Coordinates of C-alpha atoms in Angstrom, one line a residue:
X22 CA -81.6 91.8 -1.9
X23 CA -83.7 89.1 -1.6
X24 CA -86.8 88.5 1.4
X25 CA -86.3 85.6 3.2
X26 CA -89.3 86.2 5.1
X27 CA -91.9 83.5 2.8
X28 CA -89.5 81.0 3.8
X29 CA -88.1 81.2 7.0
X30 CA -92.2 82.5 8.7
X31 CA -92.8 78.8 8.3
X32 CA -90.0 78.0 10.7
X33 CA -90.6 76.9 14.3
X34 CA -87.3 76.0 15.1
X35 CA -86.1 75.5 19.1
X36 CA -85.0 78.3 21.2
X37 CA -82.2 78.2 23.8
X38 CA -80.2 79.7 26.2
X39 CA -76.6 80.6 25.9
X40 CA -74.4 81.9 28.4
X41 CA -70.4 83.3 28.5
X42 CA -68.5 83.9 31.1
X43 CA -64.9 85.2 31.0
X44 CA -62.6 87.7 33.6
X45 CA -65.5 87.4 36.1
X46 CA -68.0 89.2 33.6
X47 CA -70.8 87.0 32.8
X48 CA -73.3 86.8 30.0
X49 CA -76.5 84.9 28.4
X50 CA -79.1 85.5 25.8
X51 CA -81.9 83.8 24.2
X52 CA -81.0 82.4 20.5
X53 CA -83.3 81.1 18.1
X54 CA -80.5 80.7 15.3
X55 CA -78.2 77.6 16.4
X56 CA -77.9 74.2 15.0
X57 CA -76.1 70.7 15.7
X58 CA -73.7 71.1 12.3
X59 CA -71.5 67.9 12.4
X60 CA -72.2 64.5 13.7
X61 CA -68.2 63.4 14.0
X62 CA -67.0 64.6 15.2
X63 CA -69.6 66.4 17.4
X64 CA -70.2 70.0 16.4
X65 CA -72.9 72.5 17.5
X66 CA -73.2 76.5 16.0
X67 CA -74.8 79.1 17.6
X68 CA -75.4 82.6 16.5
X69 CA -74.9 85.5 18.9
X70 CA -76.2 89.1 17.4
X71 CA -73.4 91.7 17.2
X72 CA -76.2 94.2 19.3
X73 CA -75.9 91.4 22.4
X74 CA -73.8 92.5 25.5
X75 CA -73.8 88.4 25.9
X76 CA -72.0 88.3 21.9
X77 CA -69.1 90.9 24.1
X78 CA -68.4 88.7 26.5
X79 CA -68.6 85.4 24.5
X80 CA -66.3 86.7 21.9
X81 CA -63.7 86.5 24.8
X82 CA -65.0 83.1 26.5
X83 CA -63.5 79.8 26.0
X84 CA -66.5 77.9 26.0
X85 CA -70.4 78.6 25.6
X86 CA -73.0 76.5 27.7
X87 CA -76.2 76.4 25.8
X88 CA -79.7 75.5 27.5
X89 CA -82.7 73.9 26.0
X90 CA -85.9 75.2 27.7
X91 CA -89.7 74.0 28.5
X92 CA -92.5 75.7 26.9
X93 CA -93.7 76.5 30.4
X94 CA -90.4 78.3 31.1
X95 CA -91.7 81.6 29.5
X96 CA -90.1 83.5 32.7
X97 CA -86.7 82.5 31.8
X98 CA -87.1 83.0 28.4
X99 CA -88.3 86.4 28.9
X100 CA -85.7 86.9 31.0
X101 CA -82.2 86.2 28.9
X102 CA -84.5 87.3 25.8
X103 CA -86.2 90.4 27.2
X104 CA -83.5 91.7 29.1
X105 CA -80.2 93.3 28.5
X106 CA -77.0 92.4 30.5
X107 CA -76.2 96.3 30.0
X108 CA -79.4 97.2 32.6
X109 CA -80.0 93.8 34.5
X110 CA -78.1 91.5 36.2
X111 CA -80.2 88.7 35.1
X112 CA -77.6 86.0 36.7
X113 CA -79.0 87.8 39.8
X114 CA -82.7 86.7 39.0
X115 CA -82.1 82.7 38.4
X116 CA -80.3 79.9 40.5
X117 CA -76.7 78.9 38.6
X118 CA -74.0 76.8 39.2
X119 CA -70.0 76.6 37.7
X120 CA -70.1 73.7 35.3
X121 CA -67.1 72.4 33.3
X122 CA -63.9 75.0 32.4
X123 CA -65.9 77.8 34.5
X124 CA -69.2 77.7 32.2
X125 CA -72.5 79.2 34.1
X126 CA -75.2 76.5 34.0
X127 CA -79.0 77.6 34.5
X128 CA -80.3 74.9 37.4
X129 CA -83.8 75.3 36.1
X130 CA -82.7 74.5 32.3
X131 CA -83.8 70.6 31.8
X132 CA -80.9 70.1 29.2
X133 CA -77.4 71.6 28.6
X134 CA -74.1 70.9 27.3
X135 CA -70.9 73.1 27.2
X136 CA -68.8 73.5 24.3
X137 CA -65.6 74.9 23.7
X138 CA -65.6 77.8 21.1
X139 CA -63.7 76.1 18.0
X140 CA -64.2 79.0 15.9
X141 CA -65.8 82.5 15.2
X142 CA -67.4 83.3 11.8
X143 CA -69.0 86.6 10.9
X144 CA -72.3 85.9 9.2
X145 CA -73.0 89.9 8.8
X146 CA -75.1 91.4 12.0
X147 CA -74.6 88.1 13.6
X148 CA -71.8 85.7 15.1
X149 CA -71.5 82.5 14.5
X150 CA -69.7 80.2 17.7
X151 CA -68.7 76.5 16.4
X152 CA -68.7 74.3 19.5
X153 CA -66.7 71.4 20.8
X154 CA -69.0 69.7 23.3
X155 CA -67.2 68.7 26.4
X156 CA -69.7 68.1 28.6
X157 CA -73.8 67.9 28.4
X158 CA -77.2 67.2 30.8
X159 CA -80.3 65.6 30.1
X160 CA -82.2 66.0 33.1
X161 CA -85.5 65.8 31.8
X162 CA -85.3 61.8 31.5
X163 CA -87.6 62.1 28.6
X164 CA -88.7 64.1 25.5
X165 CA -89.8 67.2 27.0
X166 CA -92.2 70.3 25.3
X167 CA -89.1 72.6 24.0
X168 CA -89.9 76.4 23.8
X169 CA -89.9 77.3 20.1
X170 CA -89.7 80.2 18.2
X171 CA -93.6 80.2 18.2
X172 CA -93.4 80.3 21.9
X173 CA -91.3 83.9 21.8
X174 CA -92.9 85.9 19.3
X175 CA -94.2 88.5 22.3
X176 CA -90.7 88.6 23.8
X177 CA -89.9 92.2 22.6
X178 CA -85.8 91.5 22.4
X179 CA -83.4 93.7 25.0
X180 CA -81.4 95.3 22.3
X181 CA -82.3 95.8 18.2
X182 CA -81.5 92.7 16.2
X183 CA -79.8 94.9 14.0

């Protein structure tokens, strides 16, 4: 098998925030592997691990909301990237409303959209969500300083990534 390591270390790719709800059970992790995929029409992929109590709950959600997040927002990230859903209620530890079709929206996220789950594709110790955006929220106004990969490297992750 071949290392993938020389080429993807030079990678600083943005992180975000994606969160599931479904039968009342709700769910959100940190994800570094997601990717606008299709410009029309508009199509978004995100990559849950198959580890992730949030990749349980999203595998039965209708839709996915997906945060960007400030550098500065290292609390957060820690957070949905430190913590499991299995130990913590970390919906418990952050202000949230209900956005479109029942989604869970993070207040203190400067940008969001929600997208209805189009498709599931196994990609091996991951999941890959393709997403219809229905809805998405700049509130920034401007260009902000995204939290990167670069920005996580001492987030020890809540469960094994494989």
């Amino acid at each position: 098998m071949t290392d993938l390591d020389p080429f993807t270390d030079l990678l600083d790719y943005p992180m975000y925030v994606v969160t599931a709800e479904t039968d009342g059970e709700r769910g959100g992790c940190l994800v570094g592997f997601a990717s606008q995929c299709s410009i029309e029409p508009a199509r978004f992929m995100v990559w849950l691990s198959k580890a992730n109590r949030t990749y349980r709950v999203a595998e039965r959600a209708e839709r996915l909301a997906v945060h960007l997040l400030r550098r500065d927002q290292d609390r957060l990230a820690q957070l949905f990237g430190g913590e499991t859903g299995d130990r913590t209620d970390k919906f418990a530890e952050v202000t949230w409303h209900w956005g479109p079709g029942g989604s869970v929206i993070l207040d203190e996220a400067p940008a969001w959209f929600v997208g209805r789950v189009e498709n599931r594709i196994d990609g091996g110790d991951h999941v890959g969500f393709l997403l219809a955006p229905e809805a998405a929220e700049n509130r920034s106004g401007d260009h902000t300083a995204l939290l990167t990969l670069g920005d996580t490297h001492d987030i020890a992750p809540g469960h094994p990534a494989d």
